PDB file of C-alpha atoms in Angstrom:
ATOM      1  CA  MET A   1     -61.521 111.166 123.334  1.00 48.00           C
ATOM      2  CA  ARG A   2     -63.939 113.791 122.026  1.00 53.00           C
ATOM      3  CA  ALA A   3     -62.195 116.587 120.142  1.00 57.00           C
ATOM      4  CA  VAL A   4     -62.057 119.996 121.776  1.00 63.00           C
ATOM      5  CA  ARG A   5     -64.485 122.546 120.346  1.00 70.00           C
ATOM      6  CA  THR A   6     -63.131 125.692 118.721  1.00 70.00           C
ATOM      7  CA  ARG A   7     -64.280 128.086 121.440  1.00 76.00           C
ATOM      8  CA  HIS A   8     -62.735 125.947 124.170  1.00 73.00           C
ATOM      9  CA  PHE A   9     -59.500 125.697 122.203  1.00 76.00           C
ATOM     10  CA  LEU A  10     -59.373 129.484 121.864  1.00 78.00           C
ATOM     11  CA  GLN A  11     -60.050 129.865 125.570  1.00 79.00           C
ATOM     12  CA  LEU A  12     -57.101 127.564 126.289  1.00 80.00           C
ATOM     13  CA  VAL A  13     -54.932 129.804 124.099  1.00 80.00           C
ATOM     14  CA  LEU A  14     -56.112 132.856 126.061  1.00 82.00           C
ATOM     15  CA  LEU A  15     -55.275 131.144 129.347  1.00 84.00           C
ATOM     16  CA  SER A  16     -51.819 130.308 128.021  1.00 83.00           C
ATOM     17  CA  ALA A  17     -51.255 133.973 127.159  1.00 82.00           C
ATOM     18  CA  LEU A  18     -52.302 135.085 130.639  1.00 85.00           C
ATOM     19  CA  TRP A  19     -50.331 132.457 132.516  1.00 87.00           C
ATOM     20  CA  GLY A  20     -47.288 132.987 130.303  1.00 83.00           C
ATOM     21  CA  ALA A  21     -47.253 136.618 131.417  1.00 87.00           C
ATOM     22  CA  SER A  22     -47.542 135.617 135.076  1.00 92.00           C
ATOM     23  CA  PHE A  23     -44.025 134.143 135.104  1.00 90.00           C
ATOM     24  CA  LEU A  24     -42.627 137.543 134.118  1.00 88.00           C
ATOM     25  CA  PHE A  25     -44.665 139.252 136.822  1.00 94.00           C
ATOM     26  CA  ILE A  26     -43.475 136.728 139.412  1.00 94.00           C
ATOM     27  CA  ARG A  27     -39.886 137.422 138.409  1.00 90.00           C
ATOM     28  CA  VAL A  28     -40.492 141.163 138.912  1.00 92.00           C
ATOM     29  CA  ALA A  29     -42.355 140.982 142.212  1.00 96.00           C
ATOM     30  CA  SER A  30     -40.954 138.052 144.182  1.00 96.00           C
ATOM     31  CA  PRO A  31     -37.377 139.352 144.736  1.00 95.00           C
ATOM     32  CA  VAL A  32     -38.799 142.661 146.008  1.00 96.00           C
ATOM     33  CA  LEU A  33     -41.751 141.553 148.124  1.00 97.00           C
ATOM     34  CA  GLY A  34     -40.449 138.127 149.074  1.00 97.00           C
ATOM     35  CA  PRO A  35     -42.121 134.858 148.053  1.00 97.00           C
ATOM     36  CA  ASN A  36     -44.478 134.619 151.033  1.00 97.00           C
ATOM     37  CA  VAL A  37     -45.805 138.171 150.848  1.00 98.00           C
ATOM     38  CA  MET A  38     -46.092 138.122 147.057  1.00 98.00           C
ATOM     39  CA  ALA A  39     -48.005 134.843 146.983  1.00 98.00           C
ATOM     40  CA  ALA A  40     -50.351 135.948 149.775  1.00 98.00           C
ATOM     41  CA  LEU A  41     -51.067 139.322 148.139  1.00 98.00           C
ATOM     42  CA  ARG A  42     -51.724 137.633 144.811  1.00 97.00           C
ATOM     43  CA  ILE A  43     -54.109 135.132 146.358  1.00 98.00           C
ATOM     44  CA  GLY A  44     -55.790 137.803 148.493  1.00 97.00           C
ATOM     45  CA  LEU A  45     -56.570 139.969 145.477  1.00 98.00           C
ATOM     46  CA  ALA A  46     -57.866 136.952 143.568  1.00 97.00           C
ATOM     47  CA  THR A  47     -60.110 136.033 146.499  1.00 97.00           C
ATOM     48  CA  LEU A  48     -61.548 139.552 146.748  1.00 97.00           C
ATOM     49  CA  THR A  49     -62.154 139.652 142.991  1.00 97.00           C
ATOM     50  CA  LEU A  50     -63.992 136.336 142.956  1.00 96.00           C
ATOM     51  CA  ILE A  51     -66.020 137.092 146.085  1.00 95.00           C
ATOM     52  CA  GLY A  52     -67.125 140.354 144.476  1.00 96.00           C
ATOM     53  CA  ILE A  53     -68.280 138.490 141.376  1.00 95.00           C
ATOM     54  CA  MET A  54     -70.099 135.940 143.533  1.00 95.00           C
ATOM     55  CA  ARG A  55     -71.985 138.702 145.361  1.00 95.00           C
ATOM     56  CA  TRP A  56     -72.868 140.381 142.080  1.00 95.00           C
ATOM     57  CA  ALA A  57     -74.118 137.069 140.658  1.00 93.00           C
ATOM     58  CA  GLY A  58     -75.959 136.195 143.862  1.00 93.00           C
ATOM     59  CA  GLU A  59     -74.153 132.883 144.120  1.00 93.00           C
ATOM     60  CA  PRO A  60     -74.000 131.211 147.562  1.00 92.00           C
ATOM     61  CA  TRP A  61     -70.750 130.251 149.256  1.00 91.00           C
ATOM     62  CA  PRO A  62     -70.070 126.475 149.111  1.00 90.00           C
ATOM     63  CA  TRP A  63     -69.543 126.038 152.866  1.00 90.00           C
ATOM     64  CA  ARG A  64     -70.415 122.338 152.978  1.00 92.00           C
ATOM     65  CA  HIS A  65     -67.548 121.531 150.601  1.00 94.00           C
ATOM     66  CA  TRP A  66     -64.887 123.284 152.691  1.00 94.00           C
ATOM     67  CA  ARG A  67     -62.752 120.152 153.155  1.00 95.00           C
ATOM     68  CA  GLU A  68     -62.568 119.545 149.414  1.00 96.00           C
ATOM     69  CA  LEU A  69     -61.861 123.219 148.743  1.00 97.00           C
ATOM     70  CA  LEU A  70     -59.083 123.192 151.332  1.00 97.00           C
ATOM     71  CA  GLY A  71     -57.434 120.219 149.649  1.00 96.00           C
ATOM     72  CA  LEU A  72     -57.785 121.689 146.189  1.00 97.00           C
ATOM     73  CA  GLY A  73     -56.632 125.087 147.407  1.00 97.00           C
ATOM     74  CA  THR A  74     -53.486 123.535 148.831  1.00 97.00           C
ATOM     75  CA  LEU A  75     -52.592 121.651 145.650  1.00 96.00           C
ATOM     76  CA  THR A  76     -53.693 124.093 142.956  1.00 95.00           C
ATOM     77  CA  VAL A  77     -53.036 127.498 144.549  1.00 97.00           C
ATOM     78  CA  ALA A  78     -51.101 127.668 147.824  1.00 97.00           C
ATOM     79  CA  ALA A  79     -48.301 125.190 147.078  1.00 97.00           C
ATOM     80  CA  PRO A  80     -47.603 126.055 143.399  1.00 97.00           C
ATOM     81  CA  PHE A  81     -47.871 129.832 143.892  1.00 97.00           C
ATOM     82  CA  LEU A  82     -45.398 129.730 146.766  1.00 97.00           C
ATOM     83  CA  LEU A  83     -43.046 127.312 145.010  1.00 97.00           C
ATOM     84  CA  TYR A  84     -42.908 129.371 141.812  1.00 96.00           C
ATOM     85  CA  ALA A  85     -42.443 132.567 143.823  1.00 97.00           C
ATOM     86  CA  TRP A  86     -39.461 131.057 145.627  1.00 97.00           C
ATOM     87  CA  ALA A  87     -38.013 129.617 142.416  1.00 94.00           C
ATOM     88  CA  ALA A  88     -38.130 133.088 140.824  1.00 91.00           C
ATOM     89  CA  LEU A  89     -35.411 134.173 143.241  1.00 93.00           C
ATOM     90  CA  HIS A  90     -32.962 131.831 141.490  1.00 88.00           C
ATOM     91  CA  LEU A  91     -34.333 130.974 138.019  1.00 82.00           C
ATOM     92  CA  PRO A  92     -35.164 133.078 134.937  1.00 80.00           C
ATOM     93  CA  ALA A  93     -38.831 133.244 133.998  1.00 80.00           C
ATOM     94  CA  GLY A  94     -38.207 131.161 130.870  1.00 76.00           C
ATOM     95  CA  TYR A  95     -36.855 128.262 132.884  1.00 76.00           C
ATOM     96  CA  SER A  96     -39.853 128.301 135.220  1.00 82.00           C
ATOM     97  CA  SER A  97     -42.320 128.414 132.332  1.00 82.00           C
ATOM     98  CA  LEU A  98     -40.543 125.505 130.640  1.00 78.00           C
ATOM     99  CA  LEU A  99     -40.577 123.373 133.781  1.00 81.00           C
ATOM    100  CA  ASN A 100     -44.284 124.155 134.170  1.00 84.00           C
ATOM    101  CA  THR A 101     -44.947 121.888 131.176  1.00 81.00           C
ATOM    102  CA  MET A 102     -44.164 118.932 133.454  1.00 80.00           C
ATOM    103  CA  ALA A 103     -47.775 119.279 134.606  1.00 82.00           C
ATOM    104  CA  VAL A 104     -48.862 117.481 131.443  1.00 79.00           C
ATOM    105  CA  PRO A 105     -47.206 114.063 131.965  1.00 79.00           C
ATOM    106  CA  PHE A 106     -48.214 114.131 135.638  1.00 80.00           C
ATOM    107  CA  GLY A 107     -51.758 114.954 134.566  1.00 79.00           C
ATOM    108  CA  VAL A 108     -51.858 112.302 131.844  1.00 77.00           C
ATOM    109  CA  ILE A 109     -50.904 109.627 134.360  1.00 76.00           C
ATOM    110  CA  ALA A 110     -53.305 110.907 137.032  1.00 80.00           C
ATOM    111  CA  ALA A 111     -56.232 111.153 134.584  1.00 77.00           C
ATOM    112  CA  ALA A 112     -55.636 107.588 133.378  1.00 76.00           C
ATOM    113  CA  TRP A 113     -55.313 106.283 136.944  1.00 79.00           C
ATOM    114  CA  MET A 114     -58.581 107.980 137.968  1.00 75.00           C
ATOM    115  CA  LYS A 115     -60.357 106.649 134.833  1.00 73.00           C
ATOM    116  CA  GLU A 116     -61.071 110.153 133.471  1.00 69.00           C
ATOM    117  CA  ASP A 117     -59.010 109.644 130.327  1.00 70.00           C
ATOM    118  CA  THR A 118     -56.956 107.021 128.538  1.00 73.00           C
ATOM    119  CA  LEU A 119     -53.315 106.880 127.569  1.00 70.00           C
ATOM    120  CA  SER A 120     -52.518 106.675 123.880  1.00 80.00           C
ATOM    121  CA  THR A 121     -49.547 106.868 121.561  1.00 85.00           C
ATOM    122  CA  ARG A 122     -50.860 110.158 120.176  1.00 82.00           C
ATOM    123  CA  LYS A 123     -50.923 111.804 123.598  1.00 79.00           C
ATOM    124  CA  TRP A 124     -47.424 110.678 124.472  1.00 81.00           C
ATOM    125  CA  ALA A 125     -46.233 111.890 121.074  1.00 85.00           C
ATOM    126  CA  GLY A 126     -47.861 115.225 121.871  1.00 80.00           C
ATOM    127  CA  CYS A 127     -46.007 115.409 125.174  1.00 79.00           C
ATOM    128  CA  LEU A 128     -42.662 114.748 123.480  1.00 83.00           C
ATOM    129  CA  SER A 129     -43.415 117.302 120.764  1.00 82.00           C
ATOM    130  CA  GLY A 130     -44.352 119.873 123.383  1.00 78.00           C
ATOM    131  CA  PHE A 131     -41.164 119.351 125.391  1.00 78.00           C
ATOM    132  CA  ALA A 132     -39.063 119.692 122.239  1.00 80.00           C
ATOM    133  CA  GLY A 133     -40.946 122.835 121.240  1.00 74.00           C
ATOM    134  CA  VAL A 134     -40.619 124.672 124.536  1.00 71.00           C
ATOM    135  CA  ALA A 135     -36.917 123.762 124.681  1.00 71.00           C
ATOM    136  CA  LEU A 136     -36.418 125.494 121.328  1.00 72.00           C
ATOM    137  CA  ILE A 137     -38.526 128.495 122.360  1.00 61.00           C
ATOM    138  CA  VAL A 138     -36.841 129.145 125.671  1.00 58.00           C
ATOM    139  CA  GLN A 139     -33.407 128.180 124.301  1.00 57.00           C
ATOM    140  CA  LEU A 140     -32.000 127.099 127.604  1.00 55.00           C
ATOM    141  CA  GLY A 141     -28.523 128.463 128.016  1.00 54.00           C
ATOM    142  CA  PRO A 142     -25.734 127.331 130.307  1.00 50.00           C
ATOM    143  CA  VAL A 143     -26.684 127.882 133.929  1.00 56.00           C
ATOM    144  CA  GLU A 144     -24.319 126.982 136.714  1.00 63.00           C
ATOM    145  CA  PRO A 145     -25.905 124.032 138.552  1.00 62.00           C
ATOM    146  CA  THR A 146     -25.584 125.448 142.044  1.00 76.00           C
ATOM    147  CA  SER A 147     -27.566 123.962 144.917  1.00 82.00           C
ATOM    148  CA  SER A 148     -29.952 126.942 144.811  1.00 84.00           C
ATOM    149  CA  VAL A 149     -30.600 126.484 141.092  1.00 80.00           C
ATOM    150  CA  LEU A 150     -31.219 122.762 141.500  1.00 82.00           C
ATOM    151  CA  LEU A 151     -33.575 123.355 144.425  1.00 88.00           C
ATOM    152  CA  ALA A 152     -35.438 126.020 142.450  1.00 88.00           C
ATOM    153  CA  ALA A 153     -35.809 123.647 139.498  1.00 86.00           C
ATOM    154  CA  GLY A 154     -37.100 120.990 141.874  1.00 88.00           C
ATOM    155  CA  ALA A 155     -39.589 123.511 143.267  1.00 92.00           C
ATOM    156  CA  CYS A 156     -40.901 124.209 139.760  1.00 89.00           C
ATOM    157  CA  VAL A 157     -41.288 120.509 138.992  1.00 86.00           C
ATOM    158  CA  SER A 158     -43.079 120.012 142.322  1.00 92.00           C
ATOM    159  CA  ALA A 159     -45.437 122.891 141.527  1.00 94.00           C
ATOM    160  CA  ALA A 160     -46.148 121.415 138.093  1.00 89.00           C
ATOM    161  CA  ALA A 161     -46.823 118.045 139.697  1.00 89.00           C
ATOM    162  CA  CYS A 162     -49.368 119.680 142.015  1.00 94.00           C
ATOM    163  CA  TYR A 163     -51.196 121.102 139.004  1.00 91.00           C
ATOM    164  CA  GLY A 164     -51.103 117.891 137.002  1.00 85.00           C
ATOM    165  CA  LEU A 165     -52.050 115.477 139.763  1.00 88.00           C
ATOM    166  CA  SER A 166     -54.943 117.615 141.042  1.00 91.00           C
ATOM    167  CA  LEU A 167     -56.635 118.570 137.774  1.00 85.00           C
ATOM    168  CA  THR A 168     -58.735 115.419 137.516  1.00 87.00           C
ATOM    169  CA  TRP A 169     -59.912 116.003 141.093  1.00 90.00           C
ATOM    170  CA  MET A 170     -60.743 119.571 140.081  1.00 90.00           C
ATOM    171  CA  LYS A 171     -62.799 118.377 137.121  1.00 87.00           C
ATOM    172  CA  ARG A 172     -64.807 116.085 139.376  1.00 90.00           C
ATOM    173  CA  ALA A 173     -65.424 118.999 141.728  1.00 93.00           C
ATOM    174  CA  THR A 174     -67.162 120.862 138.882  1.00 92.00           C
ATOM    175  CA  THR A 175     -69.935 118.258 139.039  1.00 91.00           C
ATOM    176  CA  ARG A 176     -70.655 119.273 142.649  1.00 92.00           C
ATOM    177  CA  MET A 177     -69.956 123.021 142.611  1.00 95.00           C
ATOM    178  CA  THR A 178     -70.013 125.845 140.107  1.00 94.00           C
ATOM    179  CA  PRO A 179     -66.731 127.041 138.563  1.00 94.00           C
ATOM    180  CA  LEU A 180     -67.097 130.425 140.267  1.00 95.00           C
ATOM    181  CA  SER A 181     -67.610 128.972 143.736  1.00 95.00           C
ATOM    182  CA  ILE A 182     -64.676 126.583 143.285  1.00 96.00           C
ATOM    183  CA  ALA A 183     -62.357 129.376 142.122  1.00 96.00           C
ATOM    184  CA  ALA A 184     -63.333 131.591 145.063  1.00 96.00           C
ATOM    185  CA  GLY A 185     -63.204 128.742 147.563  1.00 96.00           C
ATOM    186  CA  ILE A 186     -59.759 127.429 146.652  1.00 97.00           C
ATOM    187  CA  HIS A 187     -58.238 130.923 146.729  1.00 97.00           C
ATOM    188  CA  ALA A 188     -59.809 131.699 150.092  1.00 97.00           C
ATOM    189  CA  ALA A 189     -58.520 128.404 151.507  1.00 97.00           C
ATOM    190  CA  ALA A 190     -55.033 129.056 150.098  1.00 97.00           C
ATOM    191  CA  LEU A 191     -55.010 132.555 151.613  1.00 97.00           C
ATOM    192  CA  VAL A 192     -55.680 131.148 155.075  1.00 97.00           C
ATOM    193  CA  LEU A 193     -52.761 128.741 154.640  1.00 97.00           C
ATOM    194  CA  LEU A 194     -50.264 131.398 153.489  1.00 97.00           C
ATOM    195  CA  LEU A 195     -51.164 134.304 155.789  1.00 97.00           C
ATOM    196  CA  PRO A 196     -48.955 133.175 158.721  1.00 97.00           C
ATOM    197  CA  GLY A 197     -45.837 132.957 156.542  1.00 97.00           C
ATOM    198  CA  ALA A 198     -46.619 136.279 154.882  1.00 97.00           C
ATOM    199  CA  ALA A 199     -47.069 137.983 158.267  1.00 97.00           C
ATOM    200  CA  TRP A 200     -43.738 136.540 159.470  1.00 97.00           C
ATOM    201  CA  THR A 201     -41.755 137.916 156.499  1.00 97.00           C
ATOM    202  CA  LEU A 202     -43.734 141.166 156.077  1.00 97.00           C
ATOM    203  CA  PRO A 203     -41.055 143.405 157.690  1.00 96.00           C
ATOM    204  CA  THR A 204     -38.539 142.476 154.973  1.00 95.00           C
ATOM    205  CA  ALA A 205     -40.881 143.226 152.031  1.00 97.00           C
ATOM    206  CA  ARG A 206     -40.280 146.313 149.853  1.00 96.00           C
ATOM    207  CA  PHE A 207     -43.512 147.638 148.338  1.00 97.00           C
ATOM    208  CA  THR A 208     -42.350 149.221 145.083  1.00 97.00           C
ATOM    209  CA  PRO A 209     -44.861 150.475 142.470  1.00 96.00           C
ATOM    210  CA  GLU A 210     -43.611 147.930 139.916  1.00 95.00           C
ATOM    211  CA  ALA A 211     -44.000 145.000 142.303  1.00 96.00           C
ATOM    212  CA  LEU A 212     -47.470 146.085 143.424  1.00 97.00           C
ATOM    213  CA  ALA A 213     -48.610 146.564 139.819  1.00 97.00           C
ATOM    214  CA  ALA A 214     -47.337 143.090 138.911  1.00 96.00           C
ATOM    215  CA  VAL A 215     -49.149 141.545 141.882  1.00 97.00           C
ATOM    216  CA  ALA A 216     -52.361 143.417 141.024  1.00 97.00           C
ATOM    217  CA  VAL A 217     -52.390 142.005 137.490  1.00 96.00           C
ATOM    218  CA  MET A 218     -51.601 138.507 138.731  1.00 96.00           C
ATOM    219  CA  GLY A 219     -54.179 138.606 141.503  1.00 96.00           C
ATOM    220  CA  ILE A 220     -57.094 140.040 139.576  1.00 96.00           C
ATOM    221  CA  VAL A 221     -56.479 138.727 136.058  1.00 95.00           C
ATOM    222  CA  THR A 222     -54.097 135.759 135.871  1.00 92.00           C
ATOM    223  CA  SER A 223     -55.346 134.202 139.117  1.00 94.00           C
ATOM    224  CA  GLY A 224     -58.905 135.252 139.882  1.00 92.00           C
ATOM    225  CA  LEU A 225     -60.469 135.645 136.442  1.00 94.00           C
ATOM    226  CA  ALA A 226     -58.206 133.107 134.709  1.00 92.00           C
ATOM    227  CA  TYR A 227     -58.907 130.353 137.245  1.00 92.00           C
ATOM    228  CA  TRP A 228     -62.627 130.949 136.839  1.00 92.00           C
ATOM    229  CA  LEU A 229     -62.288 130.687 133.048  1.00 90.00           C
ATOM    230  CA  ASN A 230     -60.129 127.577 133.382  1.00 87.00           C
ATOM    231  CA  LEU A 231     -62.770 125.844 135.488  1.00 90.00           C
ATOM    232  CA  ARG A 232     -65.477 126.778 133.003  1.00 88.00           C
ATOM    233  CA  VAL A 233     -63.426 125.178 130.227  1.00 86.00           C
ATOM    234  CA  LEU A 234     -62.689 122.151 132.408  1.00 82.00           C
ATOM    235  CA  GLN A 235     -66.410 121.417 132.588  1.00 79.00           C
ATOM    236  CA  HIS A 236     -66.395 120.670 128.843  1.00 76.00           C
ATOM    237  CA  VAL A 237     -63.012 119.089 128.085  1.00 73.00           C
ATOM    238  CA  SER A 238     -60.964 116.258 129.528  1.00 69.00           C
ATOM    239  CA  PRO A 239     -58.283 116.988 132.158  1.00 68.00           C
ATOM    240  CA  VAL A 240     -55.553 116.095 129.657  1.00 64.00           C
ATOM    241  CA  ALA A 241     -56.959 118.502 127.058  1.00 68.00           C
ATOM    242  CA  ALA A 242     -57.208 121.265 129.655  1.00 70.00           C
ATOM    243  CA  MET A 243     -53.543 120.798 130.578  1.00 70.00           C
ATOM    244  CA  SER A 244     -52.403 121.151 126.985  1.00 66.00           C
ATOM    245  CA  SER A 245     -52.316 124.911 127.501  1.00 73.00           C
ATOM    246  CA  ALA A 246     -49.136 124.339 129.529  1.00 73.00           C
ATOM    247  CA  PHE A 247     -47.276 123.749 126.253  1.00 75.00           C
ATOM    248  CA  MET A 248     -48.232 127.201 124.974  1.00 77.00           C
ATOM    249  CA  ILE A 249     -47.294 129.098 128.140  1.00 80.00           C
ATOM    250  CA  PRO A 250     -43.542 129.351 127.320  1.00 77.00           C
ATOM    251  CA  LEU A 251     -44.440 130.564 123.822  1.00 74.00           C
ATOM    252  CA  PHE A 252     -46.325 133.511 125.276  1.00 81.00           C
ATOM    253  CA  GLY A 253     -43.833 133.983 128.100  1.00 74.00           C
ATOM    254  CA  VAL A 254     -41.042 134.587 125.603  1.00 73.00           C
ATOM    255  CA  ALA A 255     -43.295 136.767 123.430  1.00 74.00           C
ATOM    256  CA  TRP A 256     -44.269 139.026 126.338  1.00 72.00           C
ATOM    257  CA  GLY A 257     -40.628 139.282 127.340  1.00 68.00           C
ATOM    258  CA  HIS A 258     -39.764 140.480 123.840  1.00 70.00           C
ATOM    259  CA  VAL A 259     -42.607 143.012 123.659  1.00 76.00           C
ATOM    260  CA  PHE A 260     -42.392 144.495 127.149  1.00 72.00           C
ATOM    261  CA  LEU A 261     -38.822 143.817 128.279  1.00 62.00           C
ATOM    262  CA  GLY A 262     -36.990 143.959 124.963  1.00 66.00           C
ATOM    263  CA  GLU A 263     -35.711 140.381 125.230  1.00 60.00           C
ATOM    264  CA  ALA A 264     -34.277 139.020 121.987  1.00 58.00           C
ATOM    265  CA  LEU A 265     -36.108 136.434 119.891  1.00 62.00           C
ATOM    266  CA  GLY A 266     -34.045 133.560 118.534  1.00 63.00           C
ATOM    267  CA  PRO A 267     -34.560 131.310 115.499  1.00 67.00           C
ATOM    268  CA  GLY A 268     -35.958 128.602 117.778  1.00 65.00           C
ATOM    269  CA  MET A 269     -39.154 130.632 118.196  1.00 60.00           C
ATOM    270  CA  LEU A 270     -40.615 129.650 114.817  1.00 66.00           C
ATOM    271  CA  TRP A 271     -39.815 125.931 114.962  1.00 77.00           C
ATOM    272  CA  GLY A 272     -40.531 125.712 118.662  1.00 72.00           C
ATOM    273  CA  GLY A 273     -43.883 127.428 118.244  1.00 68.00           C
ATOM    274  CA  THR A 274     -44.789 125.018 115.453  1.00 75.00           C
ATOM    275  CA  LEU A 275     -43.964 122.016 117.637  1.00 79.00           C
ATOM    276  CA  VAL A 276     -46.003 123.489 120.496  1.00 73.00           C
ATOM    277  CA  LEU A 277     -49.059 123.875 118.271  1.00 69.00           C
ATOM    278  CA  VAL A 278     -48.619 120.322 116.983  1.00 78.00           C
ATOM    279  CA  ALA A 279     -48.356 119.090 120.571  1.00 76.00           C
ATOM    280  CA  THR A 280     -51.531 120.905 121.560  1.00 68.00           C
ATOM    281  CA  GLY A 281     -53.415 119.383 118.642  1.00 71.00           C
ATOM    282  CA  LEU A 282     -52.192 115.877 119.467  1.00 78.00           C
ATOM    283  CA  VAL A 283     -53.133 116.117 123.140  1.00 72.00           C
ATOM    284  CA  THR A 284     -56.491 117.878 122.716  1.00 65.00           C
ATOM    285  CA  GLY A 285     -57.639 116.214 119.499  1.00 68.00           C
ATOM    286  CA  PHE A 286     -58.288 119.663 118.026  1.00 59.00           C
ATOM    287  CA  ASN A 287     -57.865 119.584 114.243  1.00 59.00           C
ATOM    288  CA  PRO A 288     -57.673 123.070 112.666  1.00 55.00           C
ATOM    289  CA  LEU A 289     -58.106 121.631 109.149  1.00 54.00           C
ATOM    290  CA  ARG A 290     -61.392 120.011 110.176  1.00 56.00           C
ATOM    291  CA  TRP A 291     -62.449 123.309 111.756  1.00 47.00           C
ATOM    292  CA  LEU A 292     -61.654 125.273 108.561  1.00 46.00           C
ATOM    293  CA  GLY A 293     -63.552 122.705 106.519  1.00 53.00           C
ATOM    294  CA  ALA A 294     -66.586 123.125 108.732  1.00 48.00           C
ATOM    295  CA  LEU A 295     -66.403 126.885 108.294  1.00 43.00           C
ATOM    296  CA  ARG A 296     -66.320 126.522 104.483  1.00 51.00           C
ATOM    297  CA  ARG A 297     -69.358 124.255 104.547  1.00 51.00           C
ATOM    298  CA  THR A 298     -71.172 126.779 106.749  1.00 45.00           C
ATOM    299  CA  ASP A 299     -70.327 129.665 104.436  1.00 48.00           C
ATOM    300  CA  GLY A 300     -71.484 127.648 101.462  1.00 48.00           C
TER     301      GLY A 300
END
């Protein structure tokens, strides 16, 4: 596997920071707006943002690929957004962000099955290191295993599976469409799928300023712009390397919680963060020592 370039690695870190914050925003907005309304508003704002960029760039709409966009929109936007929104009614944000890392093993298997990547001892070691790291970061405490909690955990794992299993398909789509048109198309398709449910539960939604602000950030930044960036990165790295950002999401999720919500940081943050970075290097092939050496040679 070709090692990930520095700029793509840094872009994966940026995506992790954005998506780590989204779990906090989901936790704020979903109990107030309801999962259906929150997911639909988030997707609607992302769609409007991406359509606006397409018009500014003069990029045509990929109408002839609507079937593929509908399938991708179901797996990568509609289903996971709704599942995570529902899970936020019963699970803390840290639990959801931890379970999101399950996308990686699903993606490793799918990429190998579709001949886009190969399995190796290093990658599996990276997966194990990542799981150990996020467990230390989130520091899972005792949670009563009620039926609602178990169903919410299952919803998070299902959402992660959707991400992992569909990413190789998404990478192949970038050979037929531009990243911008894919991002806009899958969000538009997902919006059509979720509008009926959102309309049904609209009377029970409470539109508070905090919830609307959280949805605005998720829709415009962590969905619209971030998905576009993710697809641009996916053009240049393997599906497995692209999914490695899932290991860093809990790191940022906990960090944002500390900065903005005053949540305490435990001793597991340092060791967990180290394991997460090791996991990312193992899965992506990115070697920071080699990168620093290249910089020294350039300066010389």
